CSV table of C-alpha atoms and ligand atoms in Angstrom, one decimal:
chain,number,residue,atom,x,y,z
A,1,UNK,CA,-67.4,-17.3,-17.5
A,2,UNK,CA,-68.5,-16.4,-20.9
A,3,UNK,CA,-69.9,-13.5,-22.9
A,4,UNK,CA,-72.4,-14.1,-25.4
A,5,UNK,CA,-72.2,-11.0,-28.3
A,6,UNK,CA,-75.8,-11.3,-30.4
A,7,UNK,CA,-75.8,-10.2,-34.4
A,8,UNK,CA,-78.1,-6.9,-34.2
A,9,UNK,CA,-80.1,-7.2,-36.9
A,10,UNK,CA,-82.7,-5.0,-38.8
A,11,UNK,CA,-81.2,-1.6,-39.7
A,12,UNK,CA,-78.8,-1.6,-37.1
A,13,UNK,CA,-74.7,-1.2,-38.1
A,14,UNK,CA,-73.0,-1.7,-34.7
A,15,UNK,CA,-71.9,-4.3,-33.0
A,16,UNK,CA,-71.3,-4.6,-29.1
A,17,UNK,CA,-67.6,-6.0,-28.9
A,18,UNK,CA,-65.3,-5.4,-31.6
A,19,UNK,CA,-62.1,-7.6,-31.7
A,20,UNK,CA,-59.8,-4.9,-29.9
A,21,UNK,CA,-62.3,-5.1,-27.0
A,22,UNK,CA,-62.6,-9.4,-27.4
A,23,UNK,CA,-58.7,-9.5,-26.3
A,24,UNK,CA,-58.7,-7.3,-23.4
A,25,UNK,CA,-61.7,-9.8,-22.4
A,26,UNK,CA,-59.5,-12.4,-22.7
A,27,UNK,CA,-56.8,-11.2,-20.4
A,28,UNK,CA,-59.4,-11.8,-17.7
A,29,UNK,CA,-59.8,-15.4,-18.6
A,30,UNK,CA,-63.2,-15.0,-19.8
A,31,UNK,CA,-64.6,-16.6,-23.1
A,32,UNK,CA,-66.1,-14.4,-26.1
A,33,UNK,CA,-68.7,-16.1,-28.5
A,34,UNK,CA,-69.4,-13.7,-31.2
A,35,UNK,CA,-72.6,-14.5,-33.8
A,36,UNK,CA,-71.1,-15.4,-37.2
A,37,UNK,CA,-71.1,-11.7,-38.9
A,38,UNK,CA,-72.3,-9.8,-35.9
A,39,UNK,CA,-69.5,-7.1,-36.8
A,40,UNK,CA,-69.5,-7.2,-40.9
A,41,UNK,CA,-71.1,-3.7,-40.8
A,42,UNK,CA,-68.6,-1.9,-38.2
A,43,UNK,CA,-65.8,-3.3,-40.9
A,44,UNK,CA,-65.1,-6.1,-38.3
A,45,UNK,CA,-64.6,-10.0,-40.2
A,46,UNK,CA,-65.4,-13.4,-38.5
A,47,UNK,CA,-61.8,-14.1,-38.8
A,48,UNK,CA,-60.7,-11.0,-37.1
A,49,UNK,CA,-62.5,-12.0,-34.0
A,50,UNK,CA,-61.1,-15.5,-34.0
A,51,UNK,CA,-57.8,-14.2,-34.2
A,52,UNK,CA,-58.7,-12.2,-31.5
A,53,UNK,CA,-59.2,-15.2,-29.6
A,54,UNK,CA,-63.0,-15.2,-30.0
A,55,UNK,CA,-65.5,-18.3,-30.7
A,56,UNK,CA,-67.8,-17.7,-34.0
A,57,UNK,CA,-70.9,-19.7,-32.9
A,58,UNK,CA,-74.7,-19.4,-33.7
A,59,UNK,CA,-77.3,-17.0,-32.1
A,60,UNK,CA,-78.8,-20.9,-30.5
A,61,UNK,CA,-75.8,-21.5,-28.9
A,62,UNK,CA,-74.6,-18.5,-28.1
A,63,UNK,CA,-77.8,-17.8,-26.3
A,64,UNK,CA,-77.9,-21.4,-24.2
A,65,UNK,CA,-74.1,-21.1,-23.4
A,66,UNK,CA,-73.7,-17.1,-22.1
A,67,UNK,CA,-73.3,-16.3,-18.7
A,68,UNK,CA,-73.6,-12.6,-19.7
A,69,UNK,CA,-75.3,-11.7,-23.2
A,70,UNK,CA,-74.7,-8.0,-24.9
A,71,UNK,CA,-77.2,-6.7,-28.0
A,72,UNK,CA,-77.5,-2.9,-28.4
A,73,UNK,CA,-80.7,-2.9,-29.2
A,74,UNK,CA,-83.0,-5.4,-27.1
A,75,UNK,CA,-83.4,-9.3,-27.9
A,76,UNK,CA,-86.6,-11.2,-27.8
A,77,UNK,CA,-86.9,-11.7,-23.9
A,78,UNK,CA,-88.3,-15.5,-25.0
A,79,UNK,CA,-84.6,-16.1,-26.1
A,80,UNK,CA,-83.4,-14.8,-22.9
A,81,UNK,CA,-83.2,-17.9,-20.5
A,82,UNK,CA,-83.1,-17.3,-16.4
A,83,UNK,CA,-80.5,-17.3,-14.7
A,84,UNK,CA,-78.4,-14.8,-17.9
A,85,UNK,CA,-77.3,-11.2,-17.7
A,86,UNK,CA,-78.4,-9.3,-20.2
A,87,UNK,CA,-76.5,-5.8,-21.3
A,88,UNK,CA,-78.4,-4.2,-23.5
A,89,UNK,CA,-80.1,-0.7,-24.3
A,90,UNK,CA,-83.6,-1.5,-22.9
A,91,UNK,CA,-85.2,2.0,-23.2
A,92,UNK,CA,-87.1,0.9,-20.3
A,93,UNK,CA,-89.0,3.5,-19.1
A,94,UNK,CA,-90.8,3.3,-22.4
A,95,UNK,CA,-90.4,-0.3,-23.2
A,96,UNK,CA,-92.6,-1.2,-20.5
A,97,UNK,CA,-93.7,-4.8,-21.6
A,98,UNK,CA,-90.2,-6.0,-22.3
A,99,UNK,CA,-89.1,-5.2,-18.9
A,100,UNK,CA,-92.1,-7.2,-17.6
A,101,UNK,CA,-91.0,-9.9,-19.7
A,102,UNK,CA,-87.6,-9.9,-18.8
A,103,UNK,CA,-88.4,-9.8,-15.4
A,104,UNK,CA,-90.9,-12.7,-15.8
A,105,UNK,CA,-88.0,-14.8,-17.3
A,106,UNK,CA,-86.0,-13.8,-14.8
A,107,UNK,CA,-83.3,-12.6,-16.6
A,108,UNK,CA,-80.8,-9.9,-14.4
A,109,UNK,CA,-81.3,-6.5,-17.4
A,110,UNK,CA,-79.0,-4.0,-17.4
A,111,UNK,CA,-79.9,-0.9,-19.8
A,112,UNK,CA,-76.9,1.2,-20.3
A,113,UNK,CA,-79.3,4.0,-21.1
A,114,UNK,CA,-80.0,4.5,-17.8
A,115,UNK,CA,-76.2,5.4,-16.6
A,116,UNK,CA,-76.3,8.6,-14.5
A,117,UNK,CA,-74.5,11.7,-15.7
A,118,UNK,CA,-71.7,11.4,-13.2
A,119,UNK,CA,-67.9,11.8,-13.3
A,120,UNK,CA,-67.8,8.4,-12.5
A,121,UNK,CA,-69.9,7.4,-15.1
A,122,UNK,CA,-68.6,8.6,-18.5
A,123,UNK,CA,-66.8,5.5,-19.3
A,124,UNK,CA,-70.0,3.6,-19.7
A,125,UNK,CA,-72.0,6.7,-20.7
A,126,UNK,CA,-73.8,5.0,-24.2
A,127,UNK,CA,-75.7,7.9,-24.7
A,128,UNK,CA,-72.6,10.8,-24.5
A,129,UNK,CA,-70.9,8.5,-27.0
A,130,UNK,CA,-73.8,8.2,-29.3
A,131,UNK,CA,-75.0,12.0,-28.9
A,132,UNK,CA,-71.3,12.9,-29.7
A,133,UNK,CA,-71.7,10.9,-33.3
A,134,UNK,CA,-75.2,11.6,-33.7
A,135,UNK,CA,-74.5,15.7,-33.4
A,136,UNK,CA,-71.5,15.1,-36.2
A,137,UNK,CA,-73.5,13.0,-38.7
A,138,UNK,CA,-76.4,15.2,-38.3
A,139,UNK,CA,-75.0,18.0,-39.1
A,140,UNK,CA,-72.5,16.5,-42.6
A,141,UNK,CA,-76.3,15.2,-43.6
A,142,UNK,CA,-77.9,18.6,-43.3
A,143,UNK,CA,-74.9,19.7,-45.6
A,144,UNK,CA,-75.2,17.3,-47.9
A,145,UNK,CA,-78.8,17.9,-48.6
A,146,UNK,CA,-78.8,21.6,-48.2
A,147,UNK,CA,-78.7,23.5,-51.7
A,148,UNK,CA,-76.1,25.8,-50.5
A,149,UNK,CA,-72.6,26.1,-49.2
A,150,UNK,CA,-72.1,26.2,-45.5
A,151,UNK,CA,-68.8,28.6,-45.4
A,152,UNK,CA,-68.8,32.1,-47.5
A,153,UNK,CA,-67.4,31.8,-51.0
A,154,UNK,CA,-65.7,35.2,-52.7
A,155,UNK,CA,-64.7,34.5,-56.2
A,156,UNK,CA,-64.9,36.2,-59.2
A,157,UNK,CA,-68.4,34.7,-59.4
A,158,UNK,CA,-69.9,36.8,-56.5
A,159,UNK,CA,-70.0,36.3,-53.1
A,160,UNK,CA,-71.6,33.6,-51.4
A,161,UNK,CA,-72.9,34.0,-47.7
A,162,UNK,CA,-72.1,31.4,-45.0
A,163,UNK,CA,-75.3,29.4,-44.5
A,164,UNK,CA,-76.8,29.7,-40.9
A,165,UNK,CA,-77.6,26.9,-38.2
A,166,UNK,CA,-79.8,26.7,-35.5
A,167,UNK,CA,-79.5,24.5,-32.9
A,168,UNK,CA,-82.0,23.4,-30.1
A,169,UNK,CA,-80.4,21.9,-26.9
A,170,UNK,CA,-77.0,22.3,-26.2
A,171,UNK,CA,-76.5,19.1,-24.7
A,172,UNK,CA,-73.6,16.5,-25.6
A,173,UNK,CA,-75.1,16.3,-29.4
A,174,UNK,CA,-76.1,19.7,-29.4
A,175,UNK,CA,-72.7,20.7,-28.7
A,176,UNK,CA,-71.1,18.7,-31.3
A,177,UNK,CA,-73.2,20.0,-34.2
A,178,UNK,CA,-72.0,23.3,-33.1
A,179,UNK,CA,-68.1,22.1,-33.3
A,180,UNK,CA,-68.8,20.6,-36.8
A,181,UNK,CA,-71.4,23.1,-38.3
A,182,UNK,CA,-68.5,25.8,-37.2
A,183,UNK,CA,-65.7,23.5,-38.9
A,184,UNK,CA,-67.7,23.6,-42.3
A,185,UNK,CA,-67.9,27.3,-41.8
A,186,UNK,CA,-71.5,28.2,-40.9
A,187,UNK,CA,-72.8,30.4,-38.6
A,188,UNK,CA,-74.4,29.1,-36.0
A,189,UNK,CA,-76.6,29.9,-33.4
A,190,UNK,CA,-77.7,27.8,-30.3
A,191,UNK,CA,-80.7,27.8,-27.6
A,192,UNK,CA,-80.8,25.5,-24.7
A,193,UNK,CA,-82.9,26.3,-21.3
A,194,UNK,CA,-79.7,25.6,-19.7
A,195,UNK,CA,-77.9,28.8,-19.0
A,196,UNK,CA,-75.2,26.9,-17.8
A,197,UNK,CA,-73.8,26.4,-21.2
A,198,UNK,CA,-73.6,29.8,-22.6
A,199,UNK,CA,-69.8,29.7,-22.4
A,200,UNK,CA,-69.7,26.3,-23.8
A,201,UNK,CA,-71.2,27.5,-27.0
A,202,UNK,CA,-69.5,30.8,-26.7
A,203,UNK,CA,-65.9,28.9,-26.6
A,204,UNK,CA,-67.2,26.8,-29.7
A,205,UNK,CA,-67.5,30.0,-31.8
A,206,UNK,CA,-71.6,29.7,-31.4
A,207,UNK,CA,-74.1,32.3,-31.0
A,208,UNK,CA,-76.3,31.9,-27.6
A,209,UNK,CA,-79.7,32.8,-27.8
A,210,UNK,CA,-80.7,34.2,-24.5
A,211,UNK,CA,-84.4,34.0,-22.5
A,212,UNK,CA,-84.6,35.0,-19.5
A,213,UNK,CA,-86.8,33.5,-17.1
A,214,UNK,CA,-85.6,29.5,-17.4
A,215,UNK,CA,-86.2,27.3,-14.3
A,216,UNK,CA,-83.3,25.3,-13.6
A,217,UNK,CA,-83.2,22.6,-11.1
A,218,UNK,CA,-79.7,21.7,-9.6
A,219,UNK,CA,-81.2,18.2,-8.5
A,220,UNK,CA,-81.6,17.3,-12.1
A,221,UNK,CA,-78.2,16.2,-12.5
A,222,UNK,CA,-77.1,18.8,-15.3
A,223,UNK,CA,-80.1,18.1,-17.4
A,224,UNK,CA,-83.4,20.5,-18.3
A,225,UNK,CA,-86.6,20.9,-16.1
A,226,UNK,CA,-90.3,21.7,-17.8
A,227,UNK,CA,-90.5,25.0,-18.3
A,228,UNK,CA,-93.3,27.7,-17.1
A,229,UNK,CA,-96.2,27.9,-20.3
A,230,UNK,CA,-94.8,32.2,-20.3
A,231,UNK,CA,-91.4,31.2,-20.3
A,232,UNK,CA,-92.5,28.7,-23.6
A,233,UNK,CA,-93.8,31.4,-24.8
A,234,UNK,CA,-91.5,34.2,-25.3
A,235,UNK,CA,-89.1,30.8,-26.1
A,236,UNK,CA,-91.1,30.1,-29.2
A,237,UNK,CA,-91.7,33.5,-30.8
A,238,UNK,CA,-87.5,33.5,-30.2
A,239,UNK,CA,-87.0,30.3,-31.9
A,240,UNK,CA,-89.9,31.3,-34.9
A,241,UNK,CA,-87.5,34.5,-35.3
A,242,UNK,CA,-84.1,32.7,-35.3
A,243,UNK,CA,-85.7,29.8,-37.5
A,244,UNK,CA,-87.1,31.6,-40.0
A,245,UNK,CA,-83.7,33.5,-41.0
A,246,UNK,CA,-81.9,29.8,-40.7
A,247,UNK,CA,-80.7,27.3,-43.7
A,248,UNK,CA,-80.5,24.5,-40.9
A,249,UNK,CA,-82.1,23.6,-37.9
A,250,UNK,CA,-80.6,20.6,-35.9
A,251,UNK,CA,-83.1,19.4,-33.0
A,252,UNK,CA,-81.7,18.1,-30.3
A,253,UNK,CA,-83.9,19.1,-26.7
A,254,UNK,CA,-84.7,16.8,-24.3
A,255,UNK,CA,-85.8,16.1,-21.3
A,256,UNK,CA,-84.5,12.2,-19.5
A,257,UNK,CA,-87.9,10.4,-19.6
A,258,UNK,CA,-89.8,12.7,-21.0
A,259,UNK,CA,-91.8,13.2,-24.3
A,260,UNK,CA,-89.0,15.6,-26.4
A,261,UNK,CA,-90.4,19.5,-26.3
A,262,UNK,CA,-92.2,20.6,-29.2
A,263,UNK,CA,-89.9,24.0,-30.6
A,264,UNK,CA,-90.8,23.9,-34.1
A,265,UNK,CA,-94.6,24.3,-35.3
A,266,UNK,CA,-95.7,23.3,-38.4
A,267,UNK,CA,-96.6,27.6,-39.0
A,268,UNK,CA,-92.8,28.0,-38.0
A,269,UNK,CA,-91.9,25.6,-40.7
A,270,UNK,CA,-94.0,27.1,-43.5
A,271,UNK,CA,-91.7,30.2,-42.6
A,272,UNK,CA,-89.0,28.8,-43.3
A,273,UNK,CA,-87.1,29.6,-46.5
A,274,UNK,CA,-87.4,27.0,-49.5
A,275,UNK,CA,-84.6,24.4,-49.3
A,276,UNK,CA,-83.8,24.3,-45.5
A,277,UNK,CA,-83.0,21.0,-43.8
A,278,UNK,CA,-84.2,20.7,-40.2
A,279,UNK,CA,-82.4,17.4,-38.4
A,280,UNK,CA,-84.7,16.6,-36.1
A,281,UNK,CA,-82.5,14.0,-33.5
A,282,UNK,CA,-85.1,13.8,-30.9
A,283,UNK,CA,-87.4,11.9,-33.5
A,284,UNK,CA,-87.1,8.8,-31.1
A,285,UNK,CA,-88.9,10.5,-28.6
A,286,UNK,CA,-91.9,12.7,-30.4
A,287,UNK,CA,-89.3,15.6,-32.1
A,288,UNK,CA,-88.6,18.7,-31.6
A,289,UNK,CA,-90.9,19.7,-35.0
A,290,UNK,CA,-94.6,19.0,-35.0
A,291,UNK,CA,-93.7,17.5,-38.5
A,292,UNK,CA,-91.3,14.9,-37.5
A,293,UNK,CA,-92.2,11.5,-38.6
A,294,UNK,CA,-89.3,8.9,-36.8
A,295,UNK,CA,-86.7,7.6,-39.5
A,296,UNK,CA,-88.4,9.6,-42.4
A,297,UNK,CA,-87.8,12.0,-44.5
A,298,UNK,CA,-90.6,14.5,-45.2
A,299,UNK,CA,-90.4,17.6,-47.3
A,300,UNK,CA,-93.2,20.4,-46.6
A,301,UNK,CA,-93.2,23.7,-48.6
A,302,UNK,CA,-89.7,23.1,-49.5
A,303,UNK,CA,-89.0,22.2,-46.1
A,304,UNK,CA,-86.8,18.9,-45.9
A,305,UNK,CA,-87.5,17.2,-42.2
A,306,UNK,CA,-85.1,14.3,-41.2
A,307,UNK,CA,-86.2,12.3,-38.3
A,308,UNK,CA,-83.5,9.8,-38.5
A,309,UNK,CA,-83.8,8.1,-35.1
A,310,UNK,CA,-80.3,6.3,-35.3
A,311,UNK,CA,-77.4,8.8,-36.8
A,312,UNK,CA,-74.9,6.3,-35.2
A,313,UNK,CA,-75.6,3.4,-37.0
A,314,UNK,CA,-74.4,5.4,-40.1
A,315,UNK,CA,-71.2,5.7,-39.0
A,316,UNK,CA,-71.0,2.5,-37.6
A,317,UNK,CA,-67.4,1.4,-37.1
A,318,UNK,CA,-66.3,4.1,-35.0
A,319,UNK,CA,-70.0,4.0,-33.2
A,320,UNK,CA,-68.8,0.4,-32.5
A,321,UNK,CA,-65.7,1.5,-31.5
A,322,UNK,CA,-66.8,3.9,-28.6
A,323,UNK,CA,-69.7,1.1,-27.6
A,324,UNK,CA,-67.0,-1.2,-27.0
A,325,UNK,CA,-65.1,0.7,-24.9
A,326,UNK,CA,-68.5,1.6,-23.0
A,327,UNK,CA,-69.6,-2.5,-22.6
A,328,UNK,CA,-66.0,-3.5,-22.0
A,329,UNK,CA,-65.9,-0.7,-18.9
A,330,UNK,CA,-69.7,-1.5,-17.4
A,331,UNK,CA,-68.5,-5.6,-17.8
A,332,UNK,CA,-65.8,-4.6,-15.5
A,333,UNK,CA,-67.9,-3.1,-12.8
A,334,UNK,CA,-69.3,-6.5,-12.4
A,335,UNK,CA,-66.5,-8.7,-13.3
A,336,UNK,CA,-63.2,-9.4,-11.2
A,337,UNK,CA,-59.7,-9.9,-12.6
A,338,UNK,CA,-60.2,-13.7,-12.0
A,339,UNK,CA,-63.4,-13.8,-14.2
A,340,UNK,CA,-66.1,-14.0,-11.4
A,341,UNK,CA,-69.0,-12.1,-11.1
A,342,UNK,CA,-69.7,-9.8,-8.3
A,343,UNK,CA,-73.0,-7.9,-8.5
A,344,UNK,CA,-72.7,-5.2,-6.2
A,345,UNK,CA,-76.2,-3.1,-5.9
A,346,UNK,CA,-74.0,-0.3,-3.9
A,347,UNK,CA,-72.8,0.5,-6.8
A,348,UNK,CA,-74.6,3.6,-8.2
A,349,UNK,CA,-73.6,2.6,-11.7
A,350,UNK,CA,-75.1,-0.8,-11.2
A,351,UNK,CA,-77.8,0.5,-9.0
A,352,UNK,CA,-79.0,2.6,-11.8
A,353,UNK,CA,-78.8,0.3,-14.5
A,354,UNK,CA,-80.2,-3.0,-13.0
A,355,UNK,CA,-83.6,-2.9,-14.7
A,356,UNK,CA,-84.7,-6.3,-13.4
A,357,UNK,CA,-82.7,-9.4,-11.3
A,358,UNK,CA,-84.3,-12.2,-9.7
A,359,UNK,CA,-88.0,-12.0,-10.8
A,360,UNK,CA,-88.6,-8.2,-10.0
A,361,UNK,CA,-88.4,-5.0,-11.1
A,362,UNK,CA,-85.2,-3.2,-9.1
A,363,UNK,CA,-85.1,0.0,-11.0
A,364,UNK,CA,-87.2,2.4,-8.9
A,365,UNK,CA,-88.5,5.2,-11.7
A,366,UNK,CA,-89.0,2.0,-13.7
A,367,UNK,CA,-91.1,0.8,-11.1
A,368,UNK,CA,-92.7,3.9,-10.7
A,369,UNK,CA,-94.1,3.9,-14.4
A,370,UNK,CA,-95.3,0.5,-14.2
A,371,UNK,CA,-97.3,1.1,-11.3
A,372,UNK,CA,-98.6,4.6,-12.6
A,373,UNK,CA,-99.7,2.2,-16.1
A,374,UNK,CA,-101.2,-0.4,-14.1
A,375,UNK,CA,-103.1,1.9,-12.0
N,401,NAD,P1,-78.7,16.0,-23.5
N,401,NAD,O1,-79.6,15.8,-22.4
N,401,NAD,O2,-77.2,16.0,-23.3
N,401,NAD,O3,-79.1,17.4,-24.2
N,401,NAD,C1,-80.4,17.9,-24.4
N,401,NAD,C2,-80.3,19.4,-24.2
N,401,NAD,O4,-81.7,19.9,-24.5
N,401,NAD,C3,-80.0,19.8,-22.8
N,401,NAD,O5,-78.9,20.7,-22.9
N,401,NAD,C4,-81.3,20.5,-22.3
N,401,NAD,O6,-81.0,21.6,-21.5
N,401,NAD,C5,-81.9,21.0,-23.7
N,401,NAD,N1,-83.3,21.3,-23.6
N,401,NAD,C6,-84.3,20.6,-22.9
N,401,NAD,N2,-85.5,21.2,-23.1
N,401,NAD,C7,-85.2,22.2,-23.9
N,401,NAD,C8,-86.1,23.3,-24.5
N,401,NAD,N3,-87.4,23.3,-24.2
N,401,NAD,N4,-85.5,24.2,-25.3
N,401,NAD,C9,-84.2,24.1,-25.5
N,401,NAD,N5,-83.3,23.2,-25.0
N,401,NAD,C10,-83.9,22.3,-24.2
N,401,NAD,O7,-79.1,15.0,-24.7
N,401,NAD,P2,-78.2,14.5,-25.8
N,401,NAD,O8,-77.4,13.3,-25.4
N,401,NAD,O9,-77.4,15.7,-26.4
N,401,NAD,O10,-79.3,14.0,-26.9
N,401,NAD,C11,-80.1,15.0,-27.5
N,401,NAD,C12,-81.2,14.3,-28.3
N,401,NAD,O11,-80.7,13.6,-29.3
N,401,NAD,C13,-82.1,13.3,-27.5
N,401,NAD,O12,-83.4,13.4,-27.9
N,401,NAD,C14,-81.5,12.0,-27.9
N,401,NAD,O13,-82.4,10.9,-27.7
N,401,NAD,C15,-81.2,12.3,-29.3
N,401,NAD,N6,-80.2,11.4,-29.9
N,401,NAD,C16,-80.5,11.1,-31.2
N,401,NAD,C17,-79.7,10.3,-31.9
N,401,NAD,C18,-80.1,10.0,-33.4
N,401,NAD,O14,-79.3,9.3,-34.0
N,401,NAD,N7,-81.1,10.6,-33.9
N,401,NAD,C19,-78.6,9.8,-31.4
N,401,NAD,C20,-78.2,10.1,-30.0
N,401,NAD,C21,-79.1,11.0,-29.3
C-alpha cells in the first residue's frame, strides 16, 4: 500500500505529512512517497523525510504509483487516475465542478472539511485545528498593524489605555482570538448567536455581548441557525455600538454551508475610529464586512480591512504539524495495522467525508446542491 503526498503549490505553506507522521506510517508497513520539497515551507527538508523512511519522487510518479494521494488544497482531478483515494480539502459544497470531475474519473474523495463536530471526530477535525491557528495569527496581525498598544502603559509619559477587540462568532477561532487578544492585554468583547458560549468567553476573561431573542437549534450539531430579520436587527445596531468604540474587530461568524453573515456595513465602518484593523476570517466565504475583498488588504477612511482567507499557511510549520496528526488519524479509519484498506461507509466519519467513490456522488448535502444547481 502506498501513500502519495503532492507539493501544494501557489501560496500555500503546509504540507500534508511531515516526517514525524511518515514514520508512524511506516510502522504499518505502508510506503510514503513525498514530492521533492513538498515540506520546505513547514521547515521540513527532502532529507528529513528520507531519513524518515520516506521515497522523494516526482508529482508524475507519485501520482501513477499512490494507492491513497493527500494535497490540502485540491489537485487537478485530470491528474487523479480511477481507482486512487484522494484526501484532500475539497470544499465541496461550493466546489461543485470538481466534485463532478472527480466523480467522473472515478476517483473515491474524501474532504476532511466535512468531518462532523463530534467527540469522536476531533482527531481529524481540519477545521478546529486551523480555526485554532487562524484565531491566533489573526489577532498578533491586527497588533502588528494597529497604531497602538494592546495592554495599558503607565509611565512617566502618561497613561496609555488598553486597546479594545471585538470579536464576531465565538466559535473555535473566535475563541482563540479571545485567549490571545487577552494575553496581549486588550480588552475584549465577544458576540456570537450562540448563548451557549457565554461562559466560555466569560472563563477567557472576555466580555459577552448579550441579545436576546437568538434561535438556536439543538439539531445543528453546536453550530449557529439563520436568525429572524428583528433579531438581525437589534444584533446590528449592538454590533454598530460595540464597533464603533473598538481598535480591532476580528470576524469570525459562520454558518456550515452557508454564505458568512454580513455584521459589519460599510456605514459601521466609516464609524469606526481612524487606524482600526478589522480581521475579517470569514473572507473565504463572503465576510463578515460588506468591504471584505478575499486575501486583500483594503484601507477605507482610515479603516484597514484584512481578508486573509488562509491565516494558517502563515504559520505553516506548526499548521503542518496539527494537519499531520489530523491525515495520519483519518488514514487510520481506513487503514488496518497490516496496511489494507477497509472502507467502511458505517462509519459516520467516513460516511461524512466520502464525497464521491465509484462513479457517484455519495455525500448526501453534496448531492442535494448539485441537484438544486442542475435544476
Ligand atoms: P465555528 O463554526 O466554530 O464558529 C463560528 C461561530 O460564529 C459560531 O460560534 C456561530 O455561533 C457564530 N455565528 C454564526 N452566525 C453568527 C452571527 N450572525 N452573529 C454572531 N455569531 C455568529 O467556525 P470556526 O471554525 O471558528 O471558523 C470561523 C470562521 O473562520 C469561518 O468562516 C472559517 O471559514 C474561518 N476560518 C478562516 C481562516 C483564515 O485563515 N482566514 C482559517 C480557519 C477558519
Amino acid at each position: 500500500m502506498i501513500i502519495g503526498v503532492l507539493r501544494e503549490g501557489g501560496t500555500e505553506n503546509r504540507v500534508a505529512l511531515l516526517p514525524e507522521n511518515v514514520a508512524a506510517l511506516k510502522k504499518k508497513n505502508l510506503e510514503v512517497l513525498i514530492e521533492s520539497d513538498a515540506g520546505t515551507s513547514s521547515c521540513a527538508s527532502n532529507e528529513e523525510y528520507l531519513d524518515a523512511g520516506a521515497r522523494i519522487q516526482t508529482r508524475g510518479n507519485i501520482l501513477r504509483d499512490s494507492d491513497v494521494i493527500l494535497k490540502i488544497n485540491p489537485p487537478e482531478a485530470s491528474d487523479m487516475a480511477s481507482g486512487k483515494i484522494l484526501v484532500s480539502i475539497l470544499n465541496p459544497l461550493v466546489n461543485i465542478k470538481l466534485v463532478q470531475q472527480l466523480a467522473g474519473a472515478g476517483v473515491t474523495a474524501f474532504s476532511l472539511d466535512m468531518v462532523p463536530r463530534s467527540s469522536r471526530a476531533q482527531a481529524v477535525d481540519i477545521l478546529s485545528s486551523m480555526a485554532t491557528i487562524a484565531g491566533y495569527k489573526a489577532v498578533l496581525v491586527a497588533a502588528s498593524k494597529l497604531p497602538n498598544f494592546f495592554p495599558m502603559f503607565m509611565s512617566a509619559s502618561g497613561t496609555i489605555r488598553p486597546s479594545r477587540v471585538l470579536i464576531l462568532g465565538a466559535g473555535v477561532a473566535g475563541l482563540q482570538a479571545l485567549a490571545t487578544a487577552k494575553k496581549l492585554g486588550a480588552v475584549v468583547e465577544v458576540f456570537d448567536v450562540r448563548a451557549a458560549v457565554k461562559e466560555e468567553v466569560m472563563s477567557l476573561g472576555g466580555k459577552f455581548i448579550e441579545i436576546e431573542g437568538a434561535r438556536e437549534d439543538a439539531a445543528a450539531g453546536g453550530y449557529a441557525v439563520e436568525q429572524t430579520e428583528e433579531f438581525k436587527r437589534k444584533q446590528q445596531e449592538l454590533i454598530d455600538e460595540h464597533a464603533k468604540k473598538s481598535n480591532v474587530v476580528i470576524c469570525t461568524a459562520q454558518i456550515p454551508g452557508k454564505k458568512a453573515p454580513v455584521l459589519i456595513s460599510r456605514e459601521t465602518v466609516e464609524t469606526m475610529k481612524p487606524g482600526s484593523v478589522i480581521i475579517d476570517m470569514a473572507a473565504g466565504s463572503g465576510g463578515n464586512c460588506e468591504l471584505t475583498k478575499k486575501d486583500e488588504t483594503i484601507i477605507h477612511k482610515q479603516v484597514r480591512i484584512i481578508g486573509n482567507s488562509n491565516f494558517p499557511s502563515r504559520m505553516p510549520a506548526d499548521a503542518s504539524k496539527m494537519l499531520g496528526v489530523n491525515f495520519t488519524n483519518f488514514l487510520n479509519l481506513f487503514i488496518g495495522e497490516d496496511g489494507s484498506i477497509n472502507l467502511d461507509f458505517e462509519d459516520e466519519i467516513l460516511k461524512s467525508t466520502c464525497i464521491t467513490h465509484e462513479g457517484e456522488v455519495k455525500n448526501e448535502r453534496v448531492a442535494e446542491v448539485i441537484g438544486f444547481e442542475n435544476q
